[in-house]
Amino acid sequence: MLDLVILSLHFLICFLISVVIWRGAKDVDVYSSSTETVETGTDGLILVGKEDDIKKSKRVTAKVNGREVVVFYHEGNFHAMDSRCYHEGGPLFLGEIEDINGHACIVCPWHKYKITLETGEGLYEAVNPLEPSPAPQWQSKGVKQRIHKVTMDNGNVYVTPPDLSVSFDSDYFAEKYKNNGDSSMEKQSNSQAAESVVARNQNPGECGNEEPLS
């Protein structure tokens, strides 16, 4: 009789331990789900960082549905676009921002292509030979770089996933570099940017403002 009581107590203790472990696992799942919700935000928005942090660093890169996007903070505004230049995939997150013809533009460090932060238009400087006194004027190539909507909420900065029903030239390189490691991309970008600087120093006459229309 005593053996039966001890056996029953043993089974009861094992059952209680199983219940505690099961409930603990459920709590972990709920916490993980909650954390993921914070990362993605409402309406499928992708969290890219804290507003104050991006204001200090002026730029940050993040993965949005696998593609790398760069978010700039410039003169009180946030702008987001594909991080790879539409021309040959240059790393725009390493470029400098310049004011060109009244437009804030990111200048690709590889080939000096100018892209407006606001619209993603490619700009080039050209002369209209039909004018009496032709002078170089900045012209638009049209929207070449995919830009992304930026939303601020409660101190966080979010980017809206792209609408892929409309295509842009930069989509090719966004797909080419999709899901690649950030560190390897940055190492390659720094190396090629350094090579570009060396080339300009060796051939300063070949780096004017004229660009092909592509």
mmCIF file with all atom_site columns, C-alpha atoms in Angstrom:
data_model
loop_
_atom_site.group_PDB
_atom_site.id
_atom_site.type_symbol
_atom_site.label_atom_id
_atom_site.label_alt_id
_atom_site.label_comp_id
_atom_site.label_asym_id
_atom_site.label_entity_id
_atom_site.label_seq_id
_atom_site.pdbx_PDB_ins_code
_atom_site.Cartn_x
_atom_site.Cartn_y
_atom_site.Cartn_z
_atom_site.occupancy
_atom_site.B_iso_or_equiv
_atom_site.pdbx_formal_charge
_atom_site.auth_seq_id
_atom_site.auth_comp_id
_atom_site.auth_asym_id
_atom_site.auth_atom_id
_atom_site.pdbx_PDB_model_num
ATOM 1   C CA . MET A 1 1   ? 0.000  0.000  0.000   1.00 0.00 ? 1   MET A CA 1
ATOM 2   C CA . LEU A 1 2   ? 2.830  2.391  0.889   1.00 0.00 ? 2   LEU A CA 1
ATOM 3   C CA . ASP A 1 3   ? 4.528  1.605  -2.422  1.00 0.00 ? 3   ASP A CA 1
ATOM 4   C CA . LEU A 1 4   ? 1.349  2.565  -4.300  1.00 0.00 ? 4   LEU A CA 1
ATOM 5   C CA . VAL A 1 5   ? 1.139  5.922  -2.509  1.00 0.00 ? 5   VAL A CA 1
ATOM 6   C CA . ILE A 1 6   ? 4.815  6.692  -3.266  1.00 0.00 ? 6   ILE A CA 1
ATOM 7   C CA . LEU A 1 7   ? 4.317  5.743  -6.922  1.00 0.00 ? 7   LEU A CA 1
ATOM 8   C CA . SER A 1 8   ? 1.251  7.993  -7.160  1.00 0.00 ? 8   SER A CA 1
ATOM 9   C CA . LEU A 1 9   ? 3.148  10.905 -5.633  1.00 0.00 ? 9   LEU A CA 1
ATOM 10  C CA . HIS A 1 10  ? 5.971  10.313 -8.107  1.00 0.00 ? 10  HIS A CA 1
ATOM 11  C CA . PHE A 1 11  ? 3.599  10.499 -11.078 1.00 0.00 ? 11  PHE A CA 1
ATOM 12  C CA . LEU A 1 12  ? 1.932  13.621 -9.636  1.00 0.00 ? 12  LEU A CA 1
ATOM 13  C CA . ILE A 1 13  ? 5.280  15.395 -9.241  1.00 0.00 ? 13  ILE A CA 1
ATOM 14  C CA . CYS A 1 14  ? 6.313  14.455 -12.802 1.00 0.00 ? 14  CYS A CA 1
ATOM 15  C CA . PHE A 1 15  ? 2.993  15.775 -14.111 1.00 0.00 ? 15  PHE A CA 1
ATOM 16  C CA . LEU A 1 16  ? 3.383  19.101 -12.279 1.00 0.00 ? 16  LEU A CA 1
ATOM 17  C CA . ILE A 1 17  ? 6.945  19.506 -13.613 1.00 0.00 ? 17  ILE A CA 1
ATOM 18  C CA . SER A 1 18  ? 5.696  18.854 -17.164 1.00 0.00 ? 18  SER A CA 1
ATOM 19  C CA . VAL A 1 19  ? 3.006  21.518 -16.784 1.00 0.00 ? 19  VAL A CA 1
ATOM 20  C CA . VAL A 1 20  ? 5.525  24.093 -15.530 1.00 0.00 ? 20  VAL A CA 1
ATOM 21  C CA . ILE A 1 21  ? 7.901  23.376 -18.456 1.00 0.00 ? 21  ILE A CA 1
ATOM 22  C CA . TRP A 1 22  ? 5.051  23.572 -20.988 1.00 0.00 ? 22  TRP A CA 1
ATOM 23  C CA . ARG A 1 23  ? 3.786  26.905 -19.632 1.00 0.00 ? 23  ARG A CA 1
ATOM 24  C CA . GLY A 1 24  ? 7.335  28.287 -19.614 1.00 0.00 ? 24  GLY A CA 1
ATOM 25  C CA . ALA A 1 25  ? 7.729  27.410 -23.289 1.00 0.00 ? 25  ALA A CA 1
ATOM 26  C CA . LYS A 1 26  ? 4.445  29.168 -24.096 1.00 0.00 ? 26  LYS A CA 1
ATOM 27  C CA . ASP A 1 27  ? 5.640  32.309 -22.291 1.00 0.00 ? 27  ASP A CA 1
ATOM 28  C CA . VAL A 1 28  ? 8.863  32.329 -24.325 1.00 0.00 ? 28  VAL A CA 1
ATOM 29  C CA . ASP A 1 29  ? 6.898  32.021 -27.584 1.00 0.00 ? 29  ASP A CA 1
ATOM 30  C CA . VAL A 1 30  ? 4.652  34.950 -26.636 1.00 0.00 ? 30  VAL A CA 1
ATOM 31  C CA . TYR A 1 31  ? 7.667  37.108 -25.765 1.00 0.00 ? 31  TYR A CA 1
ATOM 32  C CA . SER A 1 32  ? 9.417  36.280 -29.051 1.00 0.00 ? 32  SER A CA 1
ATOM 33  C CA . SER A 1 33  ? 6.298  37.103 -31.027 1.00 0.00 ? 33  SER A CA 1
ATOM 34  C CA . SER A 1 34  ? 5.963  40.417 -29.211 1.00 0.00 ? 34  SER A CA 1
ATOM 35  C CA . THR A 1 35  ? 9.581  41.304 -29.965 1.00 0.00 ? 35  THR A CA 1
ATOM 36  C CA . GLU A 1 36  ? 9.089  40.530 -33.652 1.00 0.00 ? 36  GLU A CA 1
ATOM 37  C CA . THR A 1 37  ? 6.007  42.762 -33.735 1.00 0.00 ? 37  THR A CA 1
ATOM 38  C CA . VAL A 1 38  ? 8.077  45.653 -32.377 1.00 0.00 ? 38  VAL A CA 1
ATOM 39  C CA . GLU A 1 39  ? 10.735 45.066 -35.054 1.00 0.00 ? 39  GLU A CA 1
ATOM 40  C CA . THR A 1 40  ? 8.275  45.085 -37.948 1.00 0.00 ? 40  THR A CA 1
ATOM 41  C CA . GLY A 1 41  ? 5.941  47.750 -36.597 1.00 0.00 ? 41  GLY A CA 1
ATOM 42  C CA . THR A 1 42  ? 2.348  48.249 -37.684 1.00 0.00 ? 42  THR A CA 1
ATOM 43  C CA . ASP A 1 43  ? 1.102  47.726 -41.231 1.00 0.00 ? 43  ASP A CA 1
ATOM 44  C CA . GLY A 1 44  ? 4.208  45.724 -42.121 1.00 0.00 ? 44  GLY A CA 1
ATOM 45  C CA . LEU A 1 45  ? 6.596  48.652 -41.664 1.00 0.00 ? 45  LEU A CA 1
ATOM 46  C CA . ILE A 1 46  ? 10.231 47.695 -41.107 1.00 0.00 ? 46  ILE A CA 1
ATOM 47  C CA . LEU A 1 47  ? 12.047 49.190 -38.128 1.00 0.00 ? 47  LEU A CA 1
ATOM 48  C CA . VAL A 1 48  ? 15.421 50.617 -39.214 1.00 0.00 ? 48  VAL A CA 1
ATOM 49  C CA . GLY A 1 49  ? 16.523 52.343 -36.012 1.00 0.00 ? 49  GLY A CA 1
ATOM 50  C CA . LYS A 1 50  ? 15.939 54.961 -33.362 1.00 0.00 ? 50  LYS A CA 1
ATOM 51  C CA . GLU A 1 51  ? 15.218 58.482 -34.591 1.00 0.00 ? 51  GLU A CA 1
ATOM 52  C CA . ASP A 1 52  ? 17.853 60.076 -32.334 1.00 0.00 ? 52  ASP A CA 1
ATOM 53  C CA . ASP A 1 53  ? 20.527 57.563 -33.349 1.00 0.00 ? 53  ASP A CA 1
ATOM 54  C CA . ILE A 1 54  ? 19.997 58.168 -37.070 1.00 0.00 ? 54  ILE A CA 1
ATOM 55  C CA . LYS A 1 55  ? 20.018 61.927 -36.549 1.00 0.00 ? 55  LYS A CA 1
ATOM 56  C CA . LYS A 1 56  ? 23.442 61.593 -34.931 1.00 0.00 ? 56  LYS A CA 1
ATOM 57  C CA . SER A 1 57  ? 24.949 59.183 -37.469 1.00 0.00 ? 57  SER A CA 1
ATOM 58  C CA . LYS A 1 58  ? 23.222 60.923 -40.446 1.00 0.00 ? 58  LYS A CA 1
ATOM 59  C CA . ARG A 1 59  ? 22.721 57.570 -42.219 1.00 0.00 ? 59  ARG A CA 1
ATOM 60  C CA . VAL A 1 60  ? 22.037 53.910 -41.547 1.00 0.00 ? 60  VAL A CA 1
ATOM 61  C CA . THR A 1 61  ? 21.575 50.802 -43.669 1.00 0.00 ? 61  THR A CA 1
ATOM 62  C CA . ALA A 1 62  ? 18.937 48.147 -43.045 1.00 0.00 ? 62  ALA A CA 1
ATOM 63  C CA . LYS A 1 63  ? 17.476 45.095 -44.741 1.00 0.00 ? 63  LYS A CA 1
ATOM 64  C CA . VAL A 1 64  ? 13.927 45.561 -46.030 1.00 0.00 ? 64  VAL A CA 1
ATOM 65  C CA . ASN A 1 65  ? 12.509 42.294 -47.355 1.00 0.00 ? 65  ASN A CA 1
ATOM 66  C CA . GLY A 1 66  ? 16.068 41.122 -48.011 1.00 0.00 ? 66  GLY A CA 1
ATOM 67  C CA . ARG A 1 67  ? 17.195 44.170 -49.994 1.00 0.00 ? 67  ARG A CA 1
ATOM 68  C CA . GLU A 1 68  ? 19.578 46.692 -48.517 1.00 0.00 ? 68  GLU A CA 1
ATOM 69  C CA . VAL A 1 69  ? 18.177 50.184 -48.024 1.00 0.00 ? 69  VAL A CA 1
ATOM 70  C CA . VAL A 1 70  ? 20.029 53.279 -46.844 1.00 0.00 ? 70  VAL A CA 1
ATOM 71  C CA . VAL A 1 71  ? 18.271 55.907 -44.740 1.00 0.00 ? 71  VAL A CA 1
ATOM 72  C CA . PHE A 1 72  ? 19.714 59.431 -44.733 1.00 0.00 ? 72  PHE A CA 1
ATOM 73  C CA . TYR A 1 73  ? 18.990 62.249 -42.305 1.00 0.00 ? 73  TYR A CA 1
ATOM 74  C CA . HIS A 1 74  ? 19.690 65.547 -44.047 1.00 0.00 ? 74  HIS A CA 1
ATOM 75  C CA . GLU A 1 75  ? 18.627 69.057 -43.124 1.00 0.00 ? 75  GLU A CA 1
ATOM 76  C CA . GLY A 1 76  ? 15.783 67.945 -40.876 1.00 0.00 ? 76  GLY A CA 1
ATOM 77  C CA . ASN A 1 77  ? 14.368 65.266 -43.178 1.00 0.00 ? 77  ASN A CA 1
ATOM 78  C CA . PHE A 1 78  ? 14.659 61.487 -43.479 1.00 0.00 ? 78  PHE A CA 1
ATOM 79  C CA . HIS A 1 79  ? 15.129 59.929 -46.914 1.00 0.00 ? 79  HIS A CA 1
ATOM 80  C CA . ALA A 1 80  ? 15.389 56.248 -47.855 1.00 0.00 ? 80  ALA A CA 1
ATOM 81  C CA . MET A 1 81  ? 16.461 54.585 -51.097 1.00 0.00 ? 81  MET A CA 1
ATOM 82  C CA . ASP A 1 82  ? 18.053 51.411 -52.413 1.00 0.00 ? 82  ASP A CA 1
ATOM 83  C CA . SER A 1 83  ? 21.640 51.455 -51.149 1.00 0.00 ? 83  SER A CA 1
ATOM 84  C CA . ARG A 1 84  ? 23.131 50.339 -54.491 1.00 0.00 ? 84  ARG A CA 1
ATOM 85  C CA . CYS A 1 85  ? 23.413 52.899 -57.301 1.00 0.00 ? 85  CYS A CA 1
ATOM 86  C CA . TYR A 1 86  ? 21.274 52.269 -60.366 1.00 0.00 ? 86  TYR A CA 1
ATOM 87  C CA . HIS A 1 87  ? 24.305 52.726 -62.656 1.00 0.00 ? 87  HIS A CA 1
ATOM 88  C CA . GLU A 1 88  ? 26.655 49.908 -61.624 1.00 0.00 ? 88  GLU A CA 1
ATOM 89  C CA . GLY A 1 89  ? 25.712 49.092 -58.053 1.00 0.00 ? 89  GLY A CA 1
ATOM 90  C CA . GLY A 1 90  ? 27.982 51.571 -56.282 1.00 0.00 ? 90  GLY A CA 1
ATOM 91  C CA . PRO A 1 91  ? 27.562 51.865 -52.479 1.00 0.00 ? 91  PRO A CA 1
ATOM 92  C CA . LEU A 1 92  ? 25.494 55.004 -51.980 1.00 0.00 ? 92  LEU A CA 1
ATOM 93  C CA . PHE A 1 93  ? 25.824 54.707 -48.203 1.00 0.00 ? 93  PHE A CA 1
ATOM 94  C CA . LEU A 1 94  ? 29.485 55.706 -48.658 1.00 0.00 ? 94  LEU A CA 1
ATOM 95  C CA . GLY A 1 95  ? 28.676 58.715 -50.856 1.00 0.00 ? 95  GLY A CA 1
ATOM 96  C CA . GLU A 1 96  ? 28.630 62.418 -50.042 1.00 0.00 ? 96  GLU A CA 1
ATOM 97  C CA . ILE A 1 97  ? 25.501 64.581 -50.084 1.00 0.00 ? 97  ILE A CA 1
ATOM 98  C CA . GLU A 1 98  ? 25.700 67.720 -52.235 1.00 0.00 ? 98  GLU A CA 1
ATOM 99  C CA . ASP A 1 99  ? 23.262 70.472 -53.152 1.00 0.00 ? 99  ASP A CA 1
ATOM 100 C CA . ILE A 1 100 ? 22.869 70.395 -56.930 1.00 0.00 ? 100 ILE A CA 1
ATOM 101 C CA . ASN A 1 101 ? 20.609 72.918 -58.608 1.00 0.00 ? 101 ASN A CA 1
ATOM 102 C CA . GLY A 1 102 ? 18.573 73.280 -55.416 1.00 0.00 ? 102 GLY A CA 1
ATOM 103 C CA . HIS A 1 103 ? 18.261 69.534 -54.844 1.00 0.00 ? 103 HIS A CA 1
ATOM 104 C CA . ALA A 1 104 ? 19.942 67.505 -52.102 1.00 0.00 ? 104 ALA A CA 1
ATOM 105 C CA . CYS A 1 105 ? 21.705 64.674 -53.937 1.00 0.00 ? 105 CYS A CA 1
ATOM 106 C CA . ILE A 1 106 ? 23.736 61.648 -52.939 1.00 0.00 ? 106 ILE A CA 1
ATOM 107 C CA . VAL A 1 107 ? 26.844 61.332 -55.104 1.00 0.00 ? 107 VAL A CA 1
ATOM 108 C CA . CYS A 1 108 ? 27.867 57.762 -55.853 1.00 0.00 ? 108 CYS A CA 1
ATOM 109 C CA . PRO A 1 109 ? 31.500 57.217 -54.770 1.00 0.00 ? 109 PRO A CA 1
ATOM 110 C CA . TRP A 1 110 ? 32.253 54.973 -57.754 1.00 0.00 ? 110 TRP A CA 1
ATOM 111 C CA . HIS A 1 111 ? 31.333 57.064 -60.801 1.00 0.00 ? 111 HIS A CA 1
ATOM 112 C CA . LYS A 1 112 ? 29.984 60.327 -59.319 1.00 0.00 ? 112 LYS A CA 1
ATOM 113 C CA . TYR A 1 113 ? 26.413 59.795 -60.466 1.00 0.00 ? 113 TYR A CA 1
ATOM 114 C CA . LYS A 1 114 ? 24.067 62.284 -58.776 1.00 0.00 ? 114 LYS A CA 1
ATOM 115 C CA . ILE A 1 115 ? 20.744 61.084 -57.365 1.00 0.00 ? 115 ILE A CA 1
ATOM 116 C CA . THR A 1 116 ? 18.182 63.291 -55.653 1.00 0.00 ? 116 THR A CA 1
ATOM 117 C CA . LEU A 1 117 ? 17.268 62.178 -52.144 1.00 0.00 ? 117 LEU A CA 1
ATOM 118 C CA . GLU A 1 118 ? 13.689 63.386 -52.526 1.00 0.00 ? 118 GLU A CA 1
ATOM 119 C CA . THR A 1 119 ? 12.655 61.678 -55.762 1.00 0.00 ? 119 THR A CA 1
ATOM 120 C CA . GLY A 1 120 ? 15.428 59.274 -56.821 1.00 0.00 ? 120 GLY A CA 1
ATOM 121 C CA . GLU A 1 121 ? 16.012 61.158 -60.084 1.00 0.00 ? 121 GLU A CA 1
ATOM 122 C CA . GLY A 1 122 ? 19.366 60.902 -61.780 1.00 0.00 ? 122 GLY A CA 1
ATOM 123 C CA . LEU A 1 123 ? 20.823 64.310 -62.640 1.00 0.00 ? 123 LEU A CA 1
ATOM 124 C CA . TYR A 1 124 ? 23.381 65.175 -65.302 1.00 0.00 ? 124 TYR A CA 1
ATOM 125 C CA . GLU A 1 125 ? 24.908 68.383 -66.614 1.00 0.00 ? 125 GLU A CA 1
ATOM 126 C CA . ALA A 1 126 ? 24.602 69.134 -70.322 1.00 0.00 ? 126 ALA A CA 1
ATOM 127 C CA . VAL A 1 127 ? 24.641 71.935 -72.864 1.00 0.00 ? 127 VAL A CA 1
ATOM 128 C CA . ASN A 1 128 ? 21.738 72.775 -75.176 1.00 0.00 ? 128 ASN A CA 1
ATOM 129 C CA . PRO A 1 129 ? 23.426 73.709 -78.483 1.00 0.00 ? 129 PRO A CA 1
ATOM 130 C CA . LEU A 1 130 ? 20.236 75.439 -79.688 1.00 0.00 ? 130 LEU A CA 1
ATOM 131 C CA . GLU A 1 131 ? 20.584 78.194 -77.101 1.00 0.00 ? 131 GLU A CA 1
ATOM 132 C CA . PRO A 1 132 ? 22.254 81.445 -78.252 1.00 0.00 ? 132 PRO A CA 1
ATOM 133 C CA . SER A 1 133 ? 24.810 81.299 -75.449 1.00 0.00 ? 133 SER A CA 1
ATOM 134 C CA . PRO A 1 134 ? 24.886 77.656 -74.412 1.00 0.00 ? 134 PRO A CA 1
ATOM 135 C CA . ALA A 1 135 ? 25.891 77.025 -70.827 1.00 0.00 ? 135 ALA A CA 1
ATOM 136 C CA . PRO A 1 136 ? 25.842 73.750 -68.865 1.00 0.00 ? 136 PRO A CA 1
ATOM 137 C CA . GLN A 1 137 ? 22.488 73.109 -67.224 1.00 0.00 ? 137 GLN A CA 1
ATOM 138 C CA . TRP A 1 138 ? 21.413 70.343 -64.867 1.00 0.00 ? 138 TRP A CA 1
ATOM 139 C CA . GLN A 1 139 ? 18.913 67.964 -66.433 1.00 0.00 ? 139 GLN A CA 1
ATOM 140 C CA . SER A 1 140 ? 16.921 65.003 -65.146 1.00 0.00 ? 140 SER A CA 1
ATOM 141 C CA . LYS A 1 141 ? 17.293 61.476 -66.489 1.00 0.00 ? 141 LYS A CA 1
ATOM 142 C CA . GLY A 1 142 ? 14.012 60.543 -64.807 1.00 0.00 ? 142 GLY A CA 1
ATOM 143 C CA . VAL A 1 143 ? 13.525 58.512 -61.664 1.00 0.00 ? 143 VAL A CA 1
ATOM 144 C CA . LYS A 1 144 ? 16.230 55.859 -61.634 1.00 0.00 ? 144 LYS A CA 1
ATOM 145 C CA . GLN A 1 145 ? 16.675 54.960 -57.970 1.00 0.00 ? 145 GLN A CA 1
ATOM 146 C CA . ARG A 1 146 ? 13.904 53.356 -55.955 1.00 0.00 ? 146 ARG A CA 1
ATOM 147 C CA . ILE A 1 147 ? 13.036 55.466 -52.941 1.00 0.00 ? 147 ILE A CA 1
ATOM 148 C CA . HIS A 1 148 ? 11.167 54.186 -49.895 1.00 0.00 ? 148 HIS A CA 1
ATOM 149 C CA . LYS A 1 149 ? 8.623  55.872 -47.666 1.00 0.00 ? 149 LYS A CA 1
ATOM 150 C CA . VAL A 1 150 ? 9.918  56.739 -44.201 1.00 0.00 ? 150 VAL A CA 1
ATOM 151 C CA . THR A 1 151 ? 7.630  56.873 -41.164 1.00 0.00 ? 151 THR A CA 1
ATOM 152 C CA . MET A 1 152 ? 8.465  58.095 -37.651 1.00 0.00 ? 152 MET A CA 1
ATOM 153 C CA . ASP A 1 153 ? 6.515  56.725 -34.714 1.00 0.00 ? 153 ASP A CA 1
ATOM 154 C CA . ASN A 1 154 ? 7.248  56.988 -30.998 1.00 0.00 ? 154 ASN A CA 1
ATOM 155 C CA . GLY A 1 155 ? 10.939 57.729 -31.534 1.00 0.00 ? 155 GLY A CA 1
ATOM 156 C CA . ASN A 1 156 ? 11.439 54.930 -34.054 1.00 0.00 ? 156 ASN A CA 1
ATOM 157 C CA . VAL A 1 157 ? 12.090 55.170 -37.791 1.00 0.00 ? 157 VAL A CA 1
ATOM 158 C CA . TYR A 1 158 ? 10.337 52.735 -40.133 1.00 0.00 ? 158 TYR A CA 1
ATOM 159 C CA . VAL A 1 159 ? 10.576 52.057 -43.857 1.00 0.00 ? 159 VAL A CA 1
ATOM 160 C CA . THR A 1 160 ? 7.667  50.834 -45.978 1.00 0.00 ? 160 THR A CA 1
ATOM 161 C CA . PRO A 1 161 ? 8.423  47.670 -47.998 1.00 0.00 ? 161 PRO A CA 1
ATOM 162 C CA . PRO A 1 162 ? 8.678  48.407 -51.734 1.00 0.00 ? 162 PRO A CA 1
ATOM 163 C CA . ASP A 1 163 ? 5.842  48.071 -54.219 1.00 0.00 ? 163 ASP A CA 1
ATOM 164 C CA . LEU A 1 164 ? 7.486  45.784 -56.765 1.00 0.00 ? 164 LEU A CA 1
ATOM 165 C CA . SER A 1 165 ? 4.658  46.186 -59.267 1.00 0.00 ? 165 SER A CA 1
ATOM 166 C CA . VAL A 1 166 ? 6.543  49.275 -60.468 1.00 0.00 ? 166 VAL A CA 1
ATOM 167 C CA . SER A 1 167 ? 10.170 48.741 -61.500 1.00 0.00 ? 167 SER A CA 1
ATOM 168 C CA . PHE A 1 168 ? 13.180 51.040 -61.281 1.00 0.00 ? 168 PHE A CA 1
ATOM 169 C CA . ASP A 1 169 ? 16.719 50.765 -62.628 1.00 0.00 ? 169 ASP A CA 1
ATOM 170 C CA . SER A 1 170 ? 18.153 50.224 -59.138 1.00 0.00 ? 170 SER A CA 1
ATOM 171 C CA . ASP A 1 171 ? 16.051 47.057 -58.710 1.00 0.00 ? 171 ASP A CA 1
ATOM 172 C CA . TYR A 1 172 ? 18.619 45.060 -60.679 1.00 0.00 ? 172 TYR A CA 1
ATOM 173 C CA . PHE A 1 173 ? 21.413 45.738 -58.197 1.00 0.00 ? 173 PHE A CA 1
ATOM 174 C CA . ALA A 1 174 ? 19.107 45.519 -55.192 1.00 0.00 ? 174 ALA A CA 1
ATOM 175 C CA . GLU A 1 175 ? 18.307 41.972 -56.298 1.00 0.00 ? 175 GLU A CA 1
ATOM 176 C CA . LYS A 1 176 ? 21.940 41.194 -57.152 1.00 0.00 ? 176 LYS A CA 1
ATOM 177 C CA . TYR A 1 177 ? 23.148 42.107 -53.663 1.00 0.00 ? 177 TYR A CA 1
ATOM 178 C CA . LYS A 1 178 ? 20.037 40.818 -51.905 1.00 0.00 ? 178 LYS A CA 1
ATOM 179 C CA . ASN A 1 179 ? 20.654 38.900 -48.664 1.00 0.00 ? 179 ASN A CA 1
ATOM 180 C CA . ASN A 1 180 ? 24.440 39.360 -48.957 1.00 0.00 ? 180 ASN A CA 1
ATOM 181 C CA . GLY A 1 181 ? 26.340 39.909 -45.708 1.00 0.00 ? 181 GLY A CA 1
ATOM 182 C CA . ASP A 1 182 ? 26.676 43.566 -44.748 1.00 0.00 ? 182 ASP A CA 1
ATOM 183 C CA . SER A 1 183 ? 30.308 43.213 -43.680 1.00 0.00 ? 183 SER A CA 1
ATOM 184 C CA . SER A 1 184 ? 31.451 41.633 -46.941 1.00 0.00 ? 184 SER A CA 1
ATOM 185 C CA . MET A 1 185 ? 29.542 44.239 -48.964 1.00 0.00 ? 185 MET A CA 1
ATOM 186 C CA . GLU A 1 186 ? 31.084 47.094 -47.025 1.00 0.00 ? 186 GLU A CA 1
ATOM 187 C CA . LYS A 1 187 ? 34.594 45.637 -47.377 1.00 0.00 ? 187 LYS A CA 1
ATOM 188 C CA . GLN A 1 188 ? 34.122 45.358 -51.143 1.00 0.00 ? 188 GLN A CA 1
ATOM 189 C CA . SER A 1 189 ? 32.633 48.847 -51.305 1.00 0.00 ? 189 SER A CA 1
ATOM 190 C CA . ASN A 1 190 ? 35.466 50.427 -49.333 1.00 0.00 ? 190 ASN A CA 1
ATOM 191 C CA . SER A 1 191 ? 38.037 48.707 -51.529 1.00 0.00 ? 191 SER A CA 1
ATOM 192 C CA . GLN A 1 192 ? 36.427 49.835 -54.770 1.00 0.00 ? 192 GLN A CA 1
ATOM 193 C CA . ALA A 1 193 ? 35.835 53.346 -53.431 1.00 0.00 ? 193 ALA A CA 1
ATOM 194 C CA . ALA A 1 194 ? 39.537 53.582 -52.568 1.00 0.00 ? 194 ALA A CA 1
ATOM 195 C CA . GLU A 1 195 ? 40.452 52.410 -56.075 1.00 0.00 ? 195 GLU A CA 1
ATOM 196 C CA . SER A 1 196 ? 38.177 55.104 -57.486 1.00 0.00 ? 196 SER A CA 1
ATOM 197 C CA . VAL A 1 197 ? 39.961 57.803 -55.467 1.00 0.00 ? 197 VAL A CA 1
ATOM 198 C CA . VAL A 1 198 ? 43.362 56.577 -56.693 1.00 0.00 ? 198 VAL A CA 1
ATOM 199 C CA . ALA A 1 199 ? 42.134 56.582 -60.294 1.00 0.00 ? 199 ALA A CA 1
ATOM 200 C CA . ARG A 1 200 ? 40.869 60.164 -59.994 1.00 0.00 ? 200 ARG A CA 1
ATOM 201 C CA . ASN A 1 201 ? 44.175 61.318 -58.550 1.00 0.00 ? 201 ASN A CA 1
ATOM 202 C CA . GLN A 1 202 ? 46.076 59.667 -61.392 1.00 0.00 ? 202 GLN A CA 1
ATOM 203 C CA . ASN A 1 203 ? 43.725 60.949 -64.125 1.00 0.00 ? 203 ASN A CA 1
ATOM 204 C CA . PRO A 1 204 ? 42.157 64.173 -62.856 1.00 0.00 ? 204 PRO A CA 1
ATOM 205 C CA . GLY A 1 205 ? 41.133 65.227 -66.366 1.00 0.00 ? 205 GLY A CA 1
ATOM 206 C CA . GLU A 1 206 ? 38.817 62.244 -66.793 1.00 0.00 ? 206 GLU A CA 1
ATOM 207 C CA . CYS A 1 207 ? 36.469 63.032 -63.946 1.00 0.00 ? 207 CYS A CA 1
ATOM 208 C CA . GLY A 1 208 ? 34.314 65.905 -65.131 1.00 0.00 ? 208 GLY A CA 1
ATOM 209 C CA . ASN A 1 209 ? 30.614 66.384 -64.543 1.00 0.00 ? 209 ASN A CA 1
ATOM 210 C CA . GLU A 1 210 ? 29.470 64.952 -67.857 1.00 0.00 ? 210 GLU A CA 1
ATOM 211 C CA . GLU A 1 211 ? 27.736 61.597 -67.636 1.00 0.00 ? 211 GLU A CA 1
ATOM 212 C CA . PRO A 1 212 ? 26.043 59.244 -70.078 1.00 0.00 ? 212 PRO A CA 1
ATOM 213 C CA . LEU A 1 213 ? 22.269 59.344 -70.084 1.00 0.00 ? 213 LEU A CA 1
ATOM 214 C CA . SER A 1 214 ? 21.885 55.744 -68.884 1.00 0.00 ? 214 SER A CA 1
#
